Amino acid sequence: MDLLLDGFATALTPTNLLFAVVGVLLGTAVGVLPGIGPAMTVALLLPVTYSVPADSALIMFAGIYYGGMYGGSTTSILLNTPGESSSVITALEGNKMAKNGRAAQALATAAIGSFVAGTIGTVLLIVLAPTVGPLVVQLGAPSYFAIMLLALFAVTVVLGSSKLRGFIALFLGLAIGLVGMTSGQPRMTFGFAELSDGIEIVVVAVAIFALGEALWVAAHLRRKPLEIIPVGQPWMSKADWGRSWKPWLRGTAFGFPFGALPAGGAEVPTFLSYVTERRLSKHPEEFGKGAIEGVAGPEAANNASAAGTLLPMLALGLPTTATAAVILVAFESYGLQPGPQFMTQNEALVWALLASLFVANTLLLVLNLPLAPVWAKLLQIPRPYLYAGILFFATLGAYAAGTSSFDLGLLLVLGILGFAMRRFGIPVLPLIIGVILGPRLEEQLSEALEISRGDYGTLLGEPVAITAYVVMALLLVGLVVARVRGSRSTTPTSVTEKDEVNA
């Protein structure tokens, strides 16, 4: 406790507090721009901070990290344009809430959920980092493969009314995810050398969501009169609070452990949080139409994973996300090497960084919650101007993701695909999940089989893997039982109705 209080004393000095404010504002601002995420921002600012003391620079980077995780939710909610791949799930319900005149409530539950999850995640980080960190690396490729297969299997829960269309979307996502080099050979590159490194998930997300939405709106502008979407009341109601606090906690429970896993990240826990809230909600009919639980849970998982990511980085020197890798480079530029002895050899710096996470998280809430109605007023901009701006930032983000003009052509092709999916009622979520998890699933399977020399039995060789397969089996049984019960419950009703008609 004394070490943490000393850390707060360092983090709350006027200079370091200013760096924290700058970091949060920069992180939120760049999180709003598709493709220009916290990893790129930290990388761009690295040369600027060489003359800044180590504690101040790292405190600012922590602010950028947390701010960037929240900033991506802003355009996801308002414009259906995810700023980060981890904000893709937020767009599903958040944008629907915005179109229903509840943009401010969606932004508010995202901000408060981020604060709750970030605070709990930071507490867990402080408690676990000195003792439990080394346990994280004991999981092998079979466990990671099983966990990701579980997430992919769970996508069947949210495929929508048409399973065929859902599987078409999932197949398209897996196909896009498989583009690139494998074993030194190009795969599905169609002769384009630019595709050898694969397709950036940010380009896919921006094209399918933002460009597809803009093309869809443009196609219908002449058929429908221009309407101004109301902002709505600026604060969450008692019912909104009642429907949000449990998803915040459940999202935190998903986000932190996945953030701490090597090969983890925020995409899988945000998706699992969404699936869980859809299954547990007392208002399942609202999902797909603007359910607040579908924003609260994934956003909490998003920020909790940010805190979890710092656990293996500090305790093991093992980054699990691109931003964590860049922050690790920042540590090394100051002659610091995170690892098992890092926290004991650099106590003052480490505890100042941990305290600054609380500070950055609080600043995130203080700065963004009052701005929720202001951000929501973006929806009152006439749609031709609004979507022209979306196209501009989408193009900027797609170019920034790979700094290649080829990505702009790719953006247009995938944007047309997004438009076609809306035209034929094909759900977007399975495609995005397939793009994210497909390459990771293949990588972990290849690693597991390479280590075992082709023995598929190794996939059942770890307790975590077995647990994941058991959960999948239980989910499958649950779906079959629900289908059987549903068919039985509808049959008597239809018979009764026929009898009444005959009578």
Coordinates of C-alpha atoms in Angstrom, one line a residue:
M1 CA 0.0 0.0 0.0
D2 CA 2.9 2.4 0.8
L3 CA 4.4 1.7 -2.6
L4 CA 1.0 2.5 -4.3
L5 CA 0.7 5.8 -2.3
D6 CA 4.2 6.7 -3.3
G7 CA 3.2 6.0 -6.9
F8 CA 0.2 8.3 -6.6
A9 CA 2.5 11.0 -5.2
T10 CA 4.6 10.7 -8.4
A11 CA 1.7 10.4 -10.8
L12 CA -0.2 13.4 -9.4
T13 CA 2.6 15.9 -9.6
P14 CA 1.5 18.8 -11.9
T15 CA 3.9 17.8 -14.7
N16 CA 3.0 14.1 -14.7
L17 CA -0.7 15.0 -14.4
L18 CA -0.4 17.2 -17.4
F19 CA 1.2 14.4 -19.4
A20 CA -1.7 12.1 -18.3
V21 CA -4.3 14.6 -19.5
V22 CA -2.4 15.0 -22.9
G23 CA -2.2 11.3 -23.2
V24 CA -5.9 10.7 -22.6
L25 CA -7.0 13.5 -25.0
L26 CA -4.6 12.3 -27.7
G27 CA -5.7 8.7 -27.2
T28 CA -9.4 9.5 -27.4
A29 CA -8.9 11.7 -30.4
V30 CA -6.9 9.2 -32.4
G31 CA -9.2 6.4 -31.3
V32 CA -11.9 8.2 -33.1
L33 CA -10.0 8.0 -36.4
P34 CA -10.4 4.6 -38.2
G35 CA -7.0 3.0 -38.4
I36 CA -5.0 5.6 -36.5
G37 CA -5.0 3.7 -33.2
P38 CA -3.1 4.0 -30.0
A39 CA -0.2 1.8 -31.2
M40 CA 0.5 4.1 -34.1
T41 CA 0.2 7.2 -31.8
V42 CA 2.6 5.8 -29.3
A43 CA 5.0 4.9 -32.1
L44 CA 4.8 8.4 -33.6
L45 CA 5.4 10.1 -30.2
L46 CA 8.4 7.9 -29.2
P47 CA 11.0 10.2 -30.8
V48 CA 9.4 13.3 -29.2
T49 CA 9.6 11.8 -25.7
Y50 CA 13.3 10.9 -25.7
S51 CA 14.0 14.2 -23.8
V52 CA 11.2 13.6 -21.3
P53 CA 11.8 11.7 -18.0
A54 CA 10.9 8.1 -18.1
D55 CA 8.0 8.3 -15.6
S56 CA 6.4 11.2 -17.5
A57 CA 6.6 9.5 -20.9
L58 CA 5.3 6.2 -19.7
I59 CA 2.4 7.9 -17.8
M60 CA 1.5 9.7 -21.1
F61 CA 1.6 6.4 -23.0
A62 CA -0.7 4.8 -20.4
G63 CA -3.1 7.7 -21.0
I64 CA -2.9 7.2 -24.8
Y65 CA -3.6 3.5 -24.4
Y66 CA -6.7 3.8 -22.2
G67 CA -7.9 6.9 -24.2
G68 CA -7.5 5.0 -27.5
M69 CA -9.5 2.0 -26.3
Y70 CA -12.4 4.3 -25.4
G71 CA -12.1 6.6 -28.4
G72 CA -12.8 3.8 -30.9
S73 CA -16.2 3.4 -29.3
T74 CA -17.3 6.9 -30.1
T75 CA -17.4 6.6 -33.9
S76 CA -18.6 3.0 -33.6
I77 CA -21.7 4.3 -31.8
L78 CA -22.2 7.5 -33.7
L79 CA -21.2 6.6 -37.2
N80 CA -21.0 2.8 -37.3
T81 CA -17.3 3.3 -38.0
P82 CA -15.0 1.3 -35.6
G83 CA -11.8 3.2 -34.8
E84 CA -10.2 0.0 -33.6
S85 CA -10.8 -3.7 -34.3
S86 CA -11.8 -4.1 -30.6
S87 CA -14.6 -1.6 -31.1
V88 CA -16.3 -3.6 -33.9
I89 CA -18.7 -5.3 -31.6
T90 CA -19.7 -2.0 -30.0
A91 CA -21.0 -0.8 -33.4
L92 CA -23.6 -3.6 -33.6
E93 CA -25.9 -2.3 -30.9
G94 CA -24.3 1.2 -30.2
N95 CA -25.1 2.5 -33.7
K96 CA -28.6 1.1 -33.5
M97 CA -29.1 3.0 -30.2
A98 CA -27.9 6.2 -31.8
K99 CA -30.3 5.8 -34.7
N100 CA -33.1 5.3 -32.1
G101 CA -32.2 8.7 -30.5
R102 CA -30.2 7.1 -27.6
A103 CA -26.7 8.1 -28.7
A104 CA -25.9 9.9 -25.5
Q105 CA -27.0 6.9 -23.4
A106 CA -24.8 4.6 -25.5
L107 CA -21.8 6.9 -25.1
A108 CA -22.5 7.2 -21.4
T109 CA -22.7 3.5 -20.7
A110 CA -19.5 3.0 -22.8
A111 CA -17.7 5.7 -20.7
I112 CA -18.9 4.4 -17.3
G113 CA -18.3 0.8 -18.3
S114 CA -14.8 1.7 -19.4
F115 CA -14.1 3.4 -16.1
V116 CA -15.5 0.5 -14.0
A117 CA -13.7 -2.2 -16.0
G118 CA -10.5 -0.2 -16.1
T119 CA -10.5 0.4 -12.4
I120 CA -11.2 -3.2 -11.5
G121 CA -8.6 -4.4 -14.1
T122 CA -6.0 -2.1 -12.6
V123 CA -6.7 -3.4 -9.1
L124 CA -6.3 -7.0 -10.4
L125 CA -3.1 -6.0 -12.2
I126 CA -1.7 -4.6 -8.9
V127 CA -2.7 -7.7 -7.0
L128 CA -1.6 -10.3 -9.6
A129 CA 1.4 -8.9 -11.3
P130 CA 3.9 -9.7 -8.6
T131 CA 2.7 -13.3 -8.0
V132 CA 0.6 -14.8 -10.8
G133 CA 2.3 -13.4 -13.9
P134 CA 4.6 -16.4 -14.6
L135 CA 1.5 -18.7 -14.7
V136 CA 0.3 -17.1 -17.9
V137 CA 3.0 -18.6 -20.1
Q138 CA 2.2 -22.2 -19.0
L139 CA -0.7 -22.4 -21.5
G140 CA 0.3 -24.0 -24.8
A141 CA -0.9 -23.8 -28.4
P142 CA -3.7 -26.5 -27.8
S143 CA -5.3 -24.3 -25.2
Y144 CA -5.2 -21.2 -27.3
F145 CA -6.6 -23.2 -30.3
A146 CA -9.4 -24.5 -28.2
I147 CA -10.3 -21.1 -26.7
M148 CA -10.4 -19.5 -30.2
L149 CA -12.4 -22.4 -31.6
L150 CA -14.9 -21.9 -28.7
A151 CA -15.2 -18.2 -29.7
L152 CA -15.7 -19.2 -33.4
F153 CA -18.3 -21.9 -32.3
A154 CA -20.2 -19.4 -30.3
V155 CA -20.8 -17.2 -33.4
T156 CA -23.6 -19.6 -34.2
V157 CA -25.5 -18.1 -31.4
V158 CA -25.7 -14.7 -33.1
L159 CA -26.0 -15.8 -36.8
G160 CA -29.5 -14.4 -36.9
S161 CA -32.7 -15.9 -38.2
S162 CA -31.1 -17.4 -41.3
K163 CA -28.3 -19.8 -40.5
L164 CA -27.3 -20.2 -44.1
R165 CA -26.7 -16.4 -44.5
G166 CA -24.8 -16.4 -41.3
F167 CA -22.5 -19.3 -42.4
I168 CA -22.0 -17.5 -45.7
A169 CA -20.7 -14.5 -43.8
L170 CA -18.5 -16.6 -41.6
F171 CA -17.1 -18.4 -44.7
L172 CA -16.3 -15.0 -46.3
G173 CA -14.6 -13.8 -43.2
L174 CA -12.4 -16.9 -42.9
A175 CA -11.6 -16.6 -46.6
I176 CA -10.4 -13.0 -46.2
G177 CA -8.4 -14.0 -43.1
L178 CA -6.6 -16.7 -45.0
V179 CA -5.2 -14.2 -47.6
G180 CA -1.4 -13.9 -47.3
M181 CA 1.7 -16.0 -47.1
T182 CA 1.8 -19.5 -45.5
S183 CA 4.9 -21.6 -45.3
G184 CA 6.7 -19.2 -47.6
Q185 CA 4.0 -19.6 -50.3
P186 CA 1.4 -17.0 -51.4
R187 CA -2.2 -18.0 -50.7
M188 CA -5.2 -16.4 -52.3
T189 CA -3.2 -13.3 -53.3
F190 CA -4.3 -13.4 -57.0
G191 CA -0.8 -12.2 -58.1
F192 CA -0.9 -9.1 -55.9
A193 CA 2.4 -8.8 -53.9
E194 CA 0.6 -6.3 -51.6
L195 CA -1.6 -9.1 -50.3
S196 CA 1.3 -11.3 -49.2
D197 CA 1.2 -9.8 -45.7
G198 CA -2.6 -10.4 -45.5
I199 CA -5.4 -7.8 -45.2
E200 CA -5.4 -5.4 -42.3
I201 CA -8.4 -6.0 -40.0
V202 CA -8.8 -2.2 -39.7
V203 CA -9.2 -2.0 -43.5
V204 CA -11.8 -4.8 -43.4
A205 CA -13.7 -3.3 -40.5
V206 CA -13.7 0.2 -41.9
A207 CA -14.8 -1.0 -45.4
I208 CA -17.6 -3.3 -44.2
F209 CA -19.0 -1.0 -41.6
A210 CA -18.2 2.6 -42.7
L211 CA -18.0 2.4 -46.5
G212 CA -20.7 -0.2 -46.7
E213 CA -23.0 2.0 -44.6
A214 CA -22.2 5.1 -46.5
L215 CA -22.9 3.4 -49.9
W216 CA -26.2 2.0 -48.5
V217 CA -27.3 5.4 -47.2
A218 CA -26.3 7.0 -50.5
A219 CA -28.4 4.5 -52.4
H220 CA -31.5 5.4 -50.4
L221 CA -31.1 9.1 -50.0
R222 CA -33.4 9.8 -52.9
R223 CA -36.0 7.4 -51.8
K224 CA -36.4 8.7 -48.3
P225 CA -36.5 12.3 -47.1
L226 CA -33.6 13.6 -45.1
E227 CA -34.3 13.1 -41.4
I228 CA -32.5 14.5 -38.4
I229 CA -31.9 11.8 -35.8
P230 CA -32.7 13.2 -32.3
V231 CA -29.9 13.2 -29.7
G232 CA -32.1 12.1 -26.8
Q233 CA -31.7 12.8 -23.1
P234 CA -28.1 13.3 -22.1
W235 CA -28.0 11.0 -19.0
M236 CA -28.7 7.3 -18.4
S237 CA -32.1 6.5 -16.7
K238 CA -32.5 4.3 -13.7
A239 CA -33.6 1.5 -16.1
D240 CA -30.4 2.0 -18.1
W241 CA -28.3 1.7 -15.0
G242 CA -30.1 -1.4 -14.0
R243 CA -29.5 -3.0 -17.3
S244 CA -25.8 -2.0 -17.5
W245 CA -24.1 -2.7 -14.2
K246 CA -24.1 -6.5 -14.6
P247 CA -22.8 -6.4 -18.2
W248 CA -20.0 -4.1 -16.9
L249 CA -18.9 -6.7 -14.4
R250 CA -19.3 -9.6 -16.7
G251 CA -17.4 -7.8 -19.4
T252 CA -14.6 -7.1 -17.0
A253 CA -14.5 -10.8 -16.1
F254 CA -14.1 -11.6 -19.8
G255 CA -11.6 -8.8 -20.7
F256 CA -8.9 -9.0 -18.0
P257 CA -7.9 -12.7 -18.4
F258 CA -8.0 -12.6 -22.2
G259 CA -5.9 -9.4 -22.1
A260 CA -3.3 -11.2 -20.0
L261 CA -3.1 -14.2 -22.3
P262 CA -0.3 -14.3 -24.9
A263 CA -2.1 -14.2 -28.3
G264 CA -5.0 -12.7 -26.4
G265 CA -6.2 -9.1 -27.1
A266 CA -9.6 -7.4 -26.9
E267 CA -11.4 -8.8 -29.9
V268 CA -12.3 -12.2 -28.5
P269 CA -13.5 -11.1 -25.0
T270 CA -15.6 -8.3 -26.5
F271 CA -17.3 -10.8 -28.8
L272 CA -17.8 -13.3 -26.0
S273 CA -19.2 -10.6 -23.8
Y274 CA -21.7 -9.7 -26.5
V275 CA -22.8 -13.3 -27.0
T276 CA -23.2 -13.7 -23.2
E277 CA -25.3 -10.6 -22.8
R278 CA -27.5 -11.7 -25.7
R279 CA -28.1 -15.1 -24.0
L280 CA -28.7 -13.6 -20.5
S281 CA -30.7 -10.5 -21.4
K282 CA -34.3 -10.2 -20.3
H283 CA -34.8 -8.2 -23.5
P284 CA -33.4 -10.4 -26.2
E285 CA -35.8 -9.0 -28.7
E286 CA -33.9 -5.7 -28.5
F287 CA -30.6 -7.2 -29.7
G288 CA -30.0 -6.1 -33.3
K289 CA -32.2 -3.1 -32.7
G290 CA -30.2 -1.2 -30.0
A291 CA -29.8 -3.1 -26.7
I292 CA -27.8 -1.2 -24.1
E293 CA -26.3 -4.5 -22.7
G294 CA -24.7 -5.0 -26.1
V295 CA -22.7 -1.8 -25.6
A296 CA -22.1 -2.0 -21.8
G297 CA -20.6 -5.5 -21.8
P298 CA -18.2 -5.3 -24.8
E299 CA -16.9 -1.8 -23.8
A300 CA -16.1 -3.1 -20.3
A301 CA -14.3 -6.1 -21.8
N302 CA -12.4 -3.8 -24.1
N303 CA -10.9 -1.7 -21.3
A304 CA -10.4 -4.5 -18.9
S305 CA -8.3 -6.3 -21.5
A306 CA -6.2 -3.1 -21.7
A307 CA -5.3 -3.5 -18.0
G308 CA -4.8 -7.3 -18.5
T309 CA -2.4 -6.7 -21.4
L310 CA 0.0 -4.9 -19.0
L311 CA 0.2 -8.0 -16.7
P312 CA 2.4 -10.2 -19.0
M313 CA 4.2 -7.1 -20.3
L314 CA 5.4 -6.0 -16.9
A315 CA 5.8 -9.4 -15.2
L316 CA 7.3 -11.3 -18.2
G317 CA 8.3 -8.7 -20.8
L318 CA 5.8 -10.3 -23.1
P319 CA 3.5 -8.0 -25.2
T320 CA 0.2 -9.4 -26.3
T321 CA -1.0 -6.5 -28.5
A322 CA 0.6 -4.1 -30.9
T323 CA 0.2 -1.2 -28.5
A324 CA 1.9 -3.2 -25.7
A325 CA 4.7 -4.0 -28.1
V326 CA 5.3 -0.3 -28.8
I327 CA 5.1 0.5 -25.1
L328 CA 7.7 -2.2 -24.5
V329 CA 10.0 -0.5 -27.1
A330 CA 9.5 2.7 -25.1
F331 CA 10.6 0.9 -21.9
E332 CA 13.7 -0.4 -23.7
S333 CA 14.5 3.1 -25.1
Y334 CA 15.0 4.2 -21.5
G335 CA 17.2 1.2 -20.7
L336 CA 14.4 -0.7 -18.9
Q337 CA 13.7 -4.4 -19.5
P338 CA 10.4 -5.7 -18.1
G339 CA 10.5 -9.2 -16.8
P340 CA 10.3 -11.2 -13.5
Q341 CA 12.8 -8.9 -11.7
F342 CA 11.5 -5.7 -13.2
M343 CA 9.0 -4.8 -10.5
T344 CA 11.5 -5.2 -7.6
Q345 CA 14.4 -3.4 -9.4
N346 CA 12.3 -0.4 -10.5
E347 CA 9.7 -0.1 -7.8
A348 CA 9.3 3.6 -7.9
L349 CA 8.7 3.7 -11.7
V350 CA 6.4 0.7 -11.8
W351 CA 4.1 1.9 -9.0
A352 CA 4.0 5.4 -10.5
L353 CA 2.9 3.7 -13.8
L354 CA 0.2 1.6 -12.0
A355 CA -1.1 4.7 -10.1
S356 CA -1.2 6.6 -13.4
L357 CA -3.6 4.0 -14.8
F358 CA -6.1 5.0 -12.1
V359 CA -5.5 8.6 -12.9
A360 CA -5.9 8.1 -16.7
N361 CA -9.1 6.0 -16.1
T362 CA -10.6 8.7 -14.0
L363 CA -9.6 11.4 -16.5
L364 CA -11.2 9.3 -19.2
L365 CA -14.6 9.4 -17.3
V366 CA -14.3 13.1 -16.3
L367 CA -13.5 14.3 -19.8
N368 CA -15.7 12.1 -21.9
L369 CA -18.9 11.6 -19.8
P370 CA -19.9 15.4 -20.0
L371 CA -19.0 15.4 -23.7
A372 CA -21.4 12.5 -24.5
P373 CA -24.3 14.9 -25.6
V374 CA -21.8 17.0 -27.5
W375 CA -20.5 13.9 -29.4
A376 CA -24.0 12.8 -30.0
K377 CA -24.9 16.1 -31.8
L378 CA -22.7 14.8 -34.7
L379 CA -25.8 12.9 -35.7
Q380 CA -27.6 16.1 -36.4
I381 CA -25.2 17.0 -39.2
P382 CA -27.1 16.5 -42.6
R383 CA -26.3 13.0 -43.8
P384 CA -24.6 14.0 -47.1
Y385 CA -22.1 16.0 -45.2
L386 CA -21.8 13.5 -42.4
Y387 CA -21.1 10.5 -44.7
A388 CA -18.7 12.6 -46.8
G389 CA -16.7 13.1 -43.6
I390 CA -17.0 9.4 -42.8
L391 CA -15.6 8.5 -46.3
F392 CA -12.7 11.0 -45.8
F393 CA -11.7 9.6 -42.4
A394 CA -12.3 6.0 -43.6
T395 CA -10.0 6.6 -46.5
L396 CA -7.4 8.2 -44.2
G397 CA -7.6 5.4 -41.7
A398 CA -7.3 2.7 -44.4
Y399 CA -4.3 4.4 -45.9
A400 CA -2.7 4.9 -42.5
A401 CA -3.1 1.3 -41.5
G402 CA -0.7 0.1 -44.3
T403 CA 0.5 3.4 -45.8
S404 CA -0.2 1.9 -49.2
S405 CA -2.4 3.2 -52.0
F406 CA -3.3 -0.4 -52.7
D407 CA -5.3 -0.4 -49.5
L408 CA -7.6 2.3 -51.0
G409 CA -8.6 0.0 -53.8
L410 CA -9.0 -2.8 -51.4
L411 CA -11.2 -0.5 -49.3
L412 CA -13.5 0.1 -52.2
V413 CA -13.8 -3.6 -53.1
L414 CA -14.6 -4.6 -49.5
G415 CA -17.0 -1.6 -49.2
I416 CA -19.0 -2.9 -52.2
L417 CA -19.0 -6.3 -50.4
G418 CA -20.4 -4.5 -47.3
F419 CA -23.1 -2.9 -49.4
A420 CA -24.0 -6.2 -51.0
M421 CA -24.3 -7.8 -47.5
R422 CA -26.8 -5.2 -46.4
R423 CA -28.7 -5.6 -49.7
F424 CA -29.1 -9.3 -49.2
G425 CA -29.5 -9.4 -45.5
I426 CA -26.2 -11.1 -44.7
P427 CA -25.0 -10.4 -41.1
V428 CA -21.7 -8.6 -40.7
L429 CA -20.6 -10.0 -37.3
P430 CA -19.7 -13.5 -38.5
L431 CA -17.5 -12.1 -41.3
I432 CA -15.6 -9.9 -38.9
I433 CA -15.1 -12.7 -36.4
G434 CA -13.9 -15.0 -39.2
V435 CA -11.3 -12.4 -40.3
I436 CA -10.0 -11.9 -36.7
L437 CA -9.9 -15.5 -35.5
G438 CA -9.2 -17.4 -38.7
P439 CA -5.4 -16.6 -39.0
R440 CA -5.0 -17.0 -35.2
L441 CA -6.8 -20.3 -35.2
E442 CA -4.6 -21.6 -38.1
E443 CA -1.4 -20.4 -36.4
Q444 CA -2.1 -22.1 -33.1
L445 CA -3.2 -25.4 -34.8
S446 CA 0.0 -25.4 -36.9
E447 CA 2.1 -24.7 -33.8
A448 CA 0.4 -27.5 -31.9
L449 CA 0.8 -30.1 -34.7
E450 CA 4.4 -29.0 -35.4
I451 CA 5.4 -29.6 -31.8
S452 CA 3.6 -33.0 -31.6
R453 CA 4.8 -34.0 -35.1
G454 CA 1.3 -34.3 -36.5
D455 CA -0.4 -36.0 -33.6
Y456 CA -3.9 -34.6 -33.3
G457 CA -4.2 -36.0 -29.9
T458 CA -2.2 -33.1 -28.6
L459 CA -5.2 -30.9 -29.0
L460 CA -6.7 -32.7 -26.0
G461 CA -3.5 -32.6 -24.0
E462 CA -4.2 -29.6 -21.7
P463 CA -6.9 -29.1 -19.1
V464 CA -7.9 -25.7 -20.5
A465 CA -8.4 -27.2 -23.9
I466 CA -10.5 -30.0 -22.5
T467 CA -12.6 -27.5 -20.6
A468 CA -13.2 -25.4 -23.8
Y469 CA -14.3 -28.5 -25.7
V470 CA -16.7 -29.5 -22.9
V471 CA -18.2 -26.0 -23.0
M472 CA -18.7 -26.3 -26.7
A473 CA -20.4 -29.7 -26.2
L474 CA -22.7 -28.2 -23.6
L475 CA -23.5 -25.3 -25.9
L476 CA -24.4 -27.7 -28.7
V477 CA -26.6 -29.8 -26.4
G478 CA -28.3 -26.6 -25.1
L479 CA -29.0 -25.5 -28.7
V480 CA -30.5 -28.9 -29.6
V481 CA -32.6 -29.0 -26.4
A482 CA -33.9 -25.4 -27.0
R483 CA -34.8 -26.4 -30.6
V484 CA -36.7 -29.5 -29.5
R485 CA -38.5 -27.6 -26.7
G486 CA -39.4 -24.9 -29.2
S487 CA -40.9 -27.3 -31.7
R488 CA -42.9 -29.0 -28.9
S489 CA -44.2 -25.8 -27.6
T490 CA -45.4 -24.5 -31.0
T491 CA -47.2 -27.8 -32.0
P492 CA -49.9 -27.7 -29.3
T493 CA -50.5 -24.0 -29.9
S494 CA -51.1 -24.6 -33.6
V495 CA -53.4 -27.5 -32.9
T496 CA -55.4 -25.4 -30.4
E497 CA -55.7 -22.6 -32.9
K498 CA -57.0 -25.0 -35.6
D499 CA -59.6 -26.4 -33.2
E500 CA -60.8 -22.9 -32.3
V501 CA -61.1 -22.1 -36.0
N502 CA -63.0 -25.3 -36.7
A503 CA -65.3 -24.6 -33.7

